[in-house]
PDB file of C-alpha atoms in Angstrom:
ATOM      1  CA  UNK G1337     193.898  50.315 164.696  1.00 51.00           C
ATOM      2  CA  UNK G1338     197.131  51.438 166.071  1.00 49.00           C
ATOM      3  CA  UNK G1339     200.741  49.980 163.692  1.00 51.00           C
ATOM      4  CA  UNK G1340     203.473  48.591 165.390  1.00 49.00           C
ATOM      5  CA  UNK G1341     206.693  51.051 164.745  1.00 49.00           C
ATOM      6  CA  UNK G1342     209.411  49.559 162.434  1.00 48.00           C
ATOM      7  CA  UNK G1343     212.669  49.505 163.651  1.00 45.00           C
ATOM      8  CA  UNK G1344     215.067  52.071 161.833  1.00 46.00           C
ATOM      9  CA  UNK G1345     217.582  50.683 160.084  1.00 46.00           C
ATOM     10  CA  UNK G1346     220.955  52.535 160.638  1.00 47.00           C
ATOM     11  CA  UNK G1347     224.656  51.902 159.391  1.00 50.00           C
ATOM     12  CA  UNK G1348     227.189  51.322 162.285  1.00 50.00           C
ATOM     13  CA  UNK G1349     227.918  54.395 163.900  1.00 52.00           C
ATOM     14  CA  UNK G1350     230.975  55.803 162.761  1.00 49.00           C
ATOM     15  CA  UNK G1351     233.858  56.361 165.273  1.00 51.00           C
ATOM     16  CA  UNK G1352     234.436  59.687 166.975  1.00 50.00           C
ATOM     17  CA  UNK G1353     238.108  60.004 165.088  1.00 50.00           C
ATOM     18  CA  UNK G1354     236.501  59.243 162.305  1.00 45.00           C
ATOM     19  CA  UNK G1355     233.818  62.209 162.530  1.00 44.00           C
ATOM     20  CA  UNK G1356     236.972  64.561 163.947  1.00 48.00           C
ATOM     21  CA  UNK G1357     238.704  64.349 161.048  1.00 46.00           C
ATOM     22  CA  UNK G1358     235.463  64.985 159.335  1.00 44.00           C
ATOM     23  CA  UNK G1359     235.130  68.045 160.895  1.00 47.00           C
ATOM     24  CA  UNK G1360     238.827  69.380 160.564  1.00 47.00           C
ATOM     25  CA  UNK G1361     238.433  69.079 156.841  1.00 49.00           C
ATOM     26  CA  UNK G1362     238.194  72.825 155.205  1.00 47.00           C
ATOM     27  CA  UNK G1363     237.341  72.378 151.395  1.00 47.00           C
ATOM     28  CA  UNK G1364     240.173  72.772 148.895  1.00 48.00           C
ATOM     29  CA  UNK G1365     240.944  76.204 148.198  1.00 50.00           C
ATOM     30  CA  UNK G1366     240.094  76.791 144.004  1.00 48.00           C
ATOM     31  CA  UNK G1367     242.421  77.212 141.522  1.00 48.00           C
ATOM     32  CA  UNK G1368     242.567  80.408 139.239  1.00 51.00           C
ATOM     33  CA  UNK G1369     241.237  79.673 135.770  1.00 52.00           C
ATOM     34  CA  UNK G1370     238.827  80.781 133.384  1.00 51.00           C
ATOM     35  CA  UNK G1371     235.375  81.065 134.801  1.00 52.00           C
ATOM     36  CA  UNK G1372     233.019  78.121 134.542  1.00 54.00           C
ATOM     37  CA  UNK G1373     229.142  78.259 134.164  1.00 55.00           C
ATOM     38  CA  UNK G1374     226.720  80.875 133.060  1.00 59.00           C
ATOM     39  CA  UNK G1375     227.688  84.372 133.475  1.00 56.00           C
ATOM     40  CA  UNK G1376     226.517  86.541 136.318  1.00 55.00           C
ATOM     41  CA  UNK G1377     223.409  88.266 135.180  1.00 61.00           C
ATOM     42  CA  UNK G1378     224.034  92.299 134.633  1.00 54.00           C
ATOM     43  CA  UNK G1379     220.876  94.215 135.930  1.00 60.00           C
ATOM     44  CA  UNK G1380     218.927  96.002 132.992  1.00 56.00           C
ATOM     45  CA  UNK G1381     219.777  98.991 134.251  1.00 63.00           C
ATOM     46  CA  UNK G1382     223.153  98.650 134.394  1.00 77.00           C
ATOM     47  CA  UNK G1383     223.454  97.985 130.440  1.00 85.00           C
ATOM     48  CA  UNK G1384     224.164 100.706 127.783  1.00 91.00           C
ATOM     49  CA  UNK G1385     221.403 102.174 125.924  1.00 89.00           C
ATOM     50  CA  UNK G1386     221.012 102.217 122.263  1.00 90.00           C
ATOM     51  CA  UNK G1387     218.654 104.678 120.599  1.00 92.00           C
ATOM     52  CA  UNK G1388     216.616 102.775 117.774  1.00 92.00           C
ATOM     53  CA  UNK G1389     213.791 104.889 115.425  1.00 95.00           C
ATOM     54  CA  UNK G1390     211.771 103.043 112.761  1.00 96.00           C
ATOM     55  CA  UNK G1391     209.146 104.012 110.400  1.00 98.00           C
ATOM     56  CA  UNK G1392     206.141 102.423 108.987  1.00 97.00           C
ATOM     57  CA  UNK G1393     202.027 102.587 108.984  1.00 96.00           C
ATOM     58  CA  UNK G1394     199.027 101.075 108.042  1.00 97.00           C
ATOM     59  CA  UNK G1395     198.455 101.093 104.134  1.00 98.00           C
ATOM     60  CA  UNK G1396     194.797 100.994 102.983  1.00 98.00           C
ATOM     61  CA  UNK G1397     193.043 100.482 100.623  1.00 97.00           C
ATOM     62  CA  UNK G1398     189.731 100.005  99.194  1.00 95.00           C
ATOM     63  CA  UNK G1399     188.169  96.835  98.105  1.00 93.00           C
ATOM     64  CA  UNK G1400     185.047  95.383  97.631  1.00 89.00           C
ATOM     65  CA  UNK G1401     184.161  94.421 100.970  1.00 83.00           C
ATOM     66  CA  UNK G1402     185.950  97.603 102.451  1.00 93.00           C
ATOM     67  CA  UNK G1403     188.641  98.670 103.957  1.00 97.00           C
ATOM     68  CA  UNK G1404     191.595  96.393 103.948  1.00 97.00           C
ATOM     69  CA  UNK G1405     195.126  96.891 105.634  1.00 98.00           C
ATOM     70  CA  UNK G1406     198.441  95.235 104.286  1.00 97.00           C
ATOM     71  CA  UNK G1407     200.036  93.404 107.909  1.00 97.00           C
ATOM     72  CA  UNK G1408     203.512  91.028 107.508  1.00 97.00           C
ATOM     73  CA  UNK G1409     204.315  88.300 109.599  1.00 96.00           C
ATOM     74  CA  UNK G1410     207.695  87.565 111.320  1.00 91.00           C
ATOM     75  CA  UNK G1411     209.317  85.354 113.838  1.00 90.00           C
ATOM     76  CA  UNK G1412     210.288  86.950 117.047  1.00 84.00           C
ATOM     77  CA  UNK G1413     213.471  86.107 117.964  1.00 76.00           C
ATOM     78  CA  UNK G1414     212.230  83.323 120.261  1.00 82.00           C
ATOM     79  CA  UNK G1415     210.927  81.672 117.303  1.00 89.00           C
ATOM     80  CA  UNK G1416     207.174  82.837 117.686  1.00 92.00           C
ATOM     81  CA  UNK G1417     205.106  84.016 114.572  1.00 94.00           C
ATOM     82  CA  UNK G1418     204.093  87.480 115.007  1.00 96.00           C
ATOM     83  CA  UNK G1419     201.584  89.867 112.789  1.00 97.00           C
ATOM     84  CA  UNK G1420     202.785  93.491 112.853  1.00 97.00           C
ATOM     85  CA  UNK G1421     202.698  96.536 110.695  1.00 97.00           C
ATOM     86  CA  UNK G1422     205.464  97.007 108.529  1.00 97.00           C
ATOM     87  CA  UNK G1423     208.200  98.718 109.539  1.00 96.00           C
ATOM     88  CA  UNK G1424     212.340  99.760 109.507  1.00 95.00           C
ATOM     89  CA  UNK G1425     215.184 101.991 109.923  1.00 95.00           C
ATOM     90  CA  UNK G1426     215.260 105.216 107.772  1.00 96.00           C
ATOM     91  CA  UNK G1427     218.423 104.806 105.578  1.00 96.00           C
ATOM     92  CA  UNK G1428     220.756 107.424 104.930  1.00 95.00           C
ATOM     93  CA  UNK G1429     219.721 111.186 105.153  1.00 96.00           C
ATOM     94  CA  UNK G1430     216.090 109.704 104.835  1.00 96.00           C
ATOM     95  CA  UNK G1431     213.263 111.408 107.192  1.00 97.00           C
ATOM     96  CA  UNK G1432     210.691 109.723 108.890  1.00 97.00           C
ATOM     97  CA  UNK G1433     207.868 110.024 106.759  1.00 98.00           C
ATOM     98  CA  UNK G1434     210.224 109.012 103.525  1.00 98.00           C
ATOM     99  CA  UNK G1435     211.415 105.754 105.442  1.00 98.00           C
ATOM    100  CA  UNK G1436     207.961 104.611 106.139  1.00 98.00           C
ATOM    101  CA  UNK G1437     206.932 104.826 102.241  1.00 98.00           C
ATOM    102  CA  UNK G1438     209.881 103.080 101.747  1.00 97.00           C
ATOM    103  CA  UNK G1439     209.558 100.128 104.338  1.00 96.00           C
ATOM    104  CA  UNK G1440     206.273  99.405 103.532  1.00 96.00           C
ATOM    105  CA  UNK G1441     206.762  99.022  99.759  1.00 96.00           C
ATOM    106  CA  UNK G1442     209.456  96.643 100.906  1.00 94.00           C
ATOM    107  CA  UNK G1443     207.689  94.800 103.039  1.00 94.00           C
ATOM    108  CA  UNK G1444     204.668  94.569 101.680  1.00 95.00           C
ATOM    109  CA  UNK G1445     205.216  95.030  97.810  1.00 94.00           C
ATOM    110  CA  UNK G1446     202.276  97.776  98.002  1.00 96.00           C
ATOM    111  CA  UNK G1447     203.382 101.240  97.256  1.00 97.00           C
ATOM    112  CA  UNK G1448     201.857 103.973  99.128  1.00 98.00           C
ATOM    113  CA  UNK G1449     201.198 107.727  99.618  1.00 98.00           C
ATOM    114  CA  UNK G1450     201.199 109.303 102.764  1.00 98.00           C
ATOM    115  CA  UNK G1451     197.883 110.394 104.237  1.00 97.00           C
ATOM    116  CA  UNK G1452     198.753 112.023 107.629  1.00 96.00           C
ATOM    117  CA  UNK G1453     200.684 111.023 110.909  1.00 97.00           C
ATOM    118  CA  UNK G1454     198.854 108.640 113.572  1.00 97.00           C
ATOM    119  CA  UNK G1455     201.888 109.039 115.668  1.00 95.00           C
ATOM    120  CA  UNK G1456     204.578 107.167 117.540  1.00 95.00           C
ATOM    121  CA  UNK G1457     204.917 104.370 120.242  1.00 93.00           C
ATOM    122  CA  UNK G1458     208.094 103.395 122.325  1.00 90.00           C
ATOM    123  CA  UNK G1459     209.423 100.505 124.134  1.00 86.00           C
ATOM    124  CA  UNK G1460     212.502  98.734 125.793  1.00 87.00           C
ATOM    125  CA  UNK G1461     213.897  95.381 125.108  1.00 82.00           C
ATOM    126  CA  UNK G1462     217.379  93.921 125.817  1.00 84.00           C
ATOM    127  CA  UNK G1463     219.906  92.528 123.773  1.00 80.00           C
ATOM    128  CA  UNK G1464     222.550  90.586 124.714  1.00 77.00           C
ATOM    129  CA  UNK G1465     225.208  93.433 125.915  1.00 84.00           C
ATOM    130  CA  UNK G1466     222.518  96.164 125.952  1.00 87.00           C
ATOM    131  CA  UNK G1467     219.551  98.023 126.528  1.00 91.00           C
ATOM    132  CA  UNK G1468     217.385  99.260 123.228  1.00 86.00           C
ATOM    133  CA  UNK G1469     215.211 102.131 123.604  1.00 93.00           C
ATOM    134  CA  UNK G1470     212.825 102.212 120.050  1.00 92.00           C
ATOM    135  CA  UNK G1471     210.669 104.530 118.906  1.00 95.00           C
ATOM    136  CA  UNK G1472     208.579 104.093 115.780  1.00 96.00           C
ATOM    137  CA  UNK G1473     206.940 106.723 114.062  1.00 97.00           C
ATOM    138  CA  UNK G1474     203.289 104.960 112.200  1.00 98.00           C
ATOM    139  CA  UNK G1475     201.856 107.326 109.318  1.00 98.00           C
ATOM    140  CA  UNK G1476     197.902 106.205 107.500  1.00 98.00           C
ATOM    141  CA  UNK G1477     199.348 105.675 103.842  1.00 98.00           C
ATOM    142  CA  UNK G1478     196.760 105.274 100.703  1.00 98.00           C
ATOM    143  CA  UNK G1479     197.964 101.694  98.233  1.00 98.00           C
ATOM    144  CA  UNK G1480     198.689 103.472  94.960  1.00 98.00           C
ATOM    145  CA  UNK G1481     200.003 100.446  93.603  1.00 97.00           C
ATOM    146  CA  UNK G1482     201.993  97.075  93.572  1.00 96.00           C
ATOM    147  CA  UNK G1483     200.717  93.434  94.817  1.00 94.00           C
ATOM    148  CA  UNK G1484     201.673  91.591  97.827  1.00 93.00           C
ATOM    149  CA  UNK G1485     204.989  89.871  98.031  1.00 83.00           C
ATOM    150  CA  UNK G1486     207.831  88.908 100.419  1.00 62.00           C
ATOM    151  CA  UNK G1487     210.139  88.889  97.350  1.00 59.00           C
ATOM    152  CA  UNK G1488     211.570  92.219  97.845  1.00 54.00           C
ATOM    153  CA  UNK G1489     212.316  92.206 101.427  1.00 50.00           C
ATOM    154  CA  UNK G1490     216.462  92.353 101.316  1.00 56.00           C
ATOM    155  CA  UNK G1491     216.544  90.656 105.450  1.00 53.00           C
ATOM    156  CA  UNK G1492     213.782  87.969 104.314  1.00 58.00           C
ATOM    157  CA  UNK G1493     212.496  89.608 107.724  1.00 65.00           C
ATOM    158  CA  UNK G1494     208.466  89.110 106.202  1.00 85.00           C
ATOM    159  CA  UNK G1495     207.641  85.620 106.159  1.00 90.00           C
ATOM    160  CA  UNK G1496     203.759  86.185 105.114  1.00 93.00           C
ATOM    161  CA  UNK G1497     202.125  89.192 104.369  1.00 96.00           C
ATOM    162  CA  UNK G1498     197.954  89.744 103.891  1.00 96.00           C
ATOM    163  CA  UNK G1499     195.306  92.238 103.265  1.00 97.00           C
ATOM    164  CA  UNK G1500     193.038  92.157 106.247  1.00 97.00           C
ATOM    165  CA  UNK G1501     189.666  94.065 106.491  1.00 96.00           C
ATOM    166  CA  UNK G1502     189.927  97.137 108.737  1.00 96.00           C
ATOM    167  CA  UNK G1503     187.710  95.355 111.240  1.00 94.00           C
ATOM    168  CA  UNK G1504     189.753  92.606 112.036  1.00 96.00           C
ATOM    169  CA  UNK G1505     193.335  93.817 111.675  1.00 96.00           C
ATOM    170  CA  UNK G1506     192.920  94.525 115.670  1.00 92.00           C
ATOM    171  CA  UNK G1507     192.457  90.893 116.226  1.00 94.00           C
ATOM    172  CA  UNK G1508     195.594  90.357 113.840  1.00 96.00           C
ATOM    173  CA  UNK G1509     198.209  92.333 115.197  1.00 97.00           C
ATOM    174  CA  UNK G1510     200.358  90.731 117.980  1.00 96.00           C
ATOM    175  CA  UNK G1511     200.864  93.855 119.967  1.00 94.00           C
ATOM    176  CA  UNK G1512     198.546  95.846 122.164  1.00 95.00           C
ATOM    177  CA  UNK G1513     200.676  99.248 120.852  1.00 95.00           C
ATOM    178  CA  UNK G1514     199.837  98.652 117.644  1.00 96.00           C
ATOM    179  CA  UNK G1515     196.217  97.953 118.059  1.00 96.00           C
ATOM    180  CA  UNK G1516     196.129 101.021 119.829  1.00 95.00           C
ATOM    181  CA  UNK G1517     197.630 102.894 116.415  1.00 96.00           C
ATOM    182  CA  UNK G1518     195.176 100.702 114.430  1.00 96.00           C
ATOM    183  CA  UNK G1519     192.260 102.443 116.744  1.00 95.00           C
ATOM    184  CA  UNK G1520     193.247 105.665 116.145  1.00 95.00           C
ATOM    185  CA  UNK G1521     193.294 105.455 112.541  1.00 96.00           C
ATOM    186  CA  UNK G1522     190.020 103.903 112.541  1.00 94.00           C
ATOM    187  CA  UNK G1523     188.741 107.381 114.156  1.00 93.00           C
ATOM    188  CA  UNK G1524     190.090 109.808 111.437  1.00 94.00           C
ATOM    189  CA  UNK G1525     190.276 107.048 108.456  1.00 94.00           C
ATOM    190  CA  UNK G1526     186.435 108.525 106.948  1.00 89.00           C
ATOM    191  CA  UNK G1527     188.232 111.699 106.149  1.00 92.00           C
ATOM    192  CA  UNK G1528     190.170 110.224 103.766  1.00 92.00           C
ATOM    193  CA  UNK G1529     187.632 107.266 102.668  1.00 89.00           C
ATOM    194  CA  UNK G1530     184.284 108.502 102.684  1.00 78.00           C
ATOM    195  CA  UNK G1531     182.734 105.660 101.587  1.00 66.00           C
ATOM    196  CA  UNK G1532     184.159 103.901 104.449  1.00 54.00           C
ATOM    197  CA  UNK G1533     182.296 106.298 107.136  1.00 47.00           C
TER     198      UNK G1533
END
């Protein structure tokens, strides 16, 4: 079953002077002033690089049911809650391994002695007006003392921090990097916990 058309419905046509001057028309040329809108978008690579190095590790120690790792919480800055391993700048004429002992307490309230290296990742990320290259350096520290806290943390950076049995931090930690440290330490941790292995 076939339907009948419907007629179009159209305005009058509009006379051919009309549509001339139409055509004649060139858009108003702009006037200088402060640019309007969102800024033009700089390619990556066209940003300066900043060099960033941090410090931290995985703190163990043992407990009743095993091993357990101390892991803080922060938001990103897009607002999303994120479990890492503690971690900052060194300060001053501080090396590496120093500036992990010292982050950790910090963030975590547990103080810790360093076991042995477990190596370092990188990664980019961009900032507004540039380009930061980071490279953390993670250490496997032993908890000699002190109790979990956010307290002490001078940026309020930490919004939680736990103890997490070794076999779960993996699950834990936001980032696929740090799992990868986690694994690794996992490997060589028996050496320095025998009970563990």
């Amino acid at each position: 079953m076939t339907r009948p058309d419907r007629p179009e419905r159209r305005g009058a046509p509009l006379p051919s002077a009309v549509l001339g001057r139409m055509r004649r028309q060139t858009p108003p040329t702009p006037t200088p002033g402060p640019p309007t809108g969102p800024r033009p978008r700089v390619p990556a690579a066209a940003l300066p690089t900043v060099e960033e190095v941090s410090a931290g590790g995985l703190v163990v120690r043992e407990h009743r049911d095993g091993l357990e790792v101390a892991i803080i919480a922060r938001y990103n800055r897009g607002g999303r809650l994120e479990w890492c391993l503690p971690k900052g700048h060194p300060e001053g004429r501080e090396d590496h391994r120093e500036a992990a002992t010292r982050e950790v307490e910090e963030e975590t309230g547990i103080a810790g002695e360093i076991l042995e290296p477990l190596g370092s990742i990188d990664y980019w990320f961009t900032v507004s007006r540039h380009r930061v290259h980071k490279t953390v350096h993670h250490y496997l520290l032993r908890a000699t003392g002190g109790e979990l806290t956010t307290e002490n943390d001078p940026d309020q950076e930490a919004v939680d921090v736990a103890w997490v049995r070794l076999e779960e931090v993996g699950r834990r930690l936001s980032f696929a990097n740090e799992r990868r440290i986690v694994d690794l330490a996992r490997r060589i941790i028996h050496q320095h916990f025998p009970a563990d292995g």
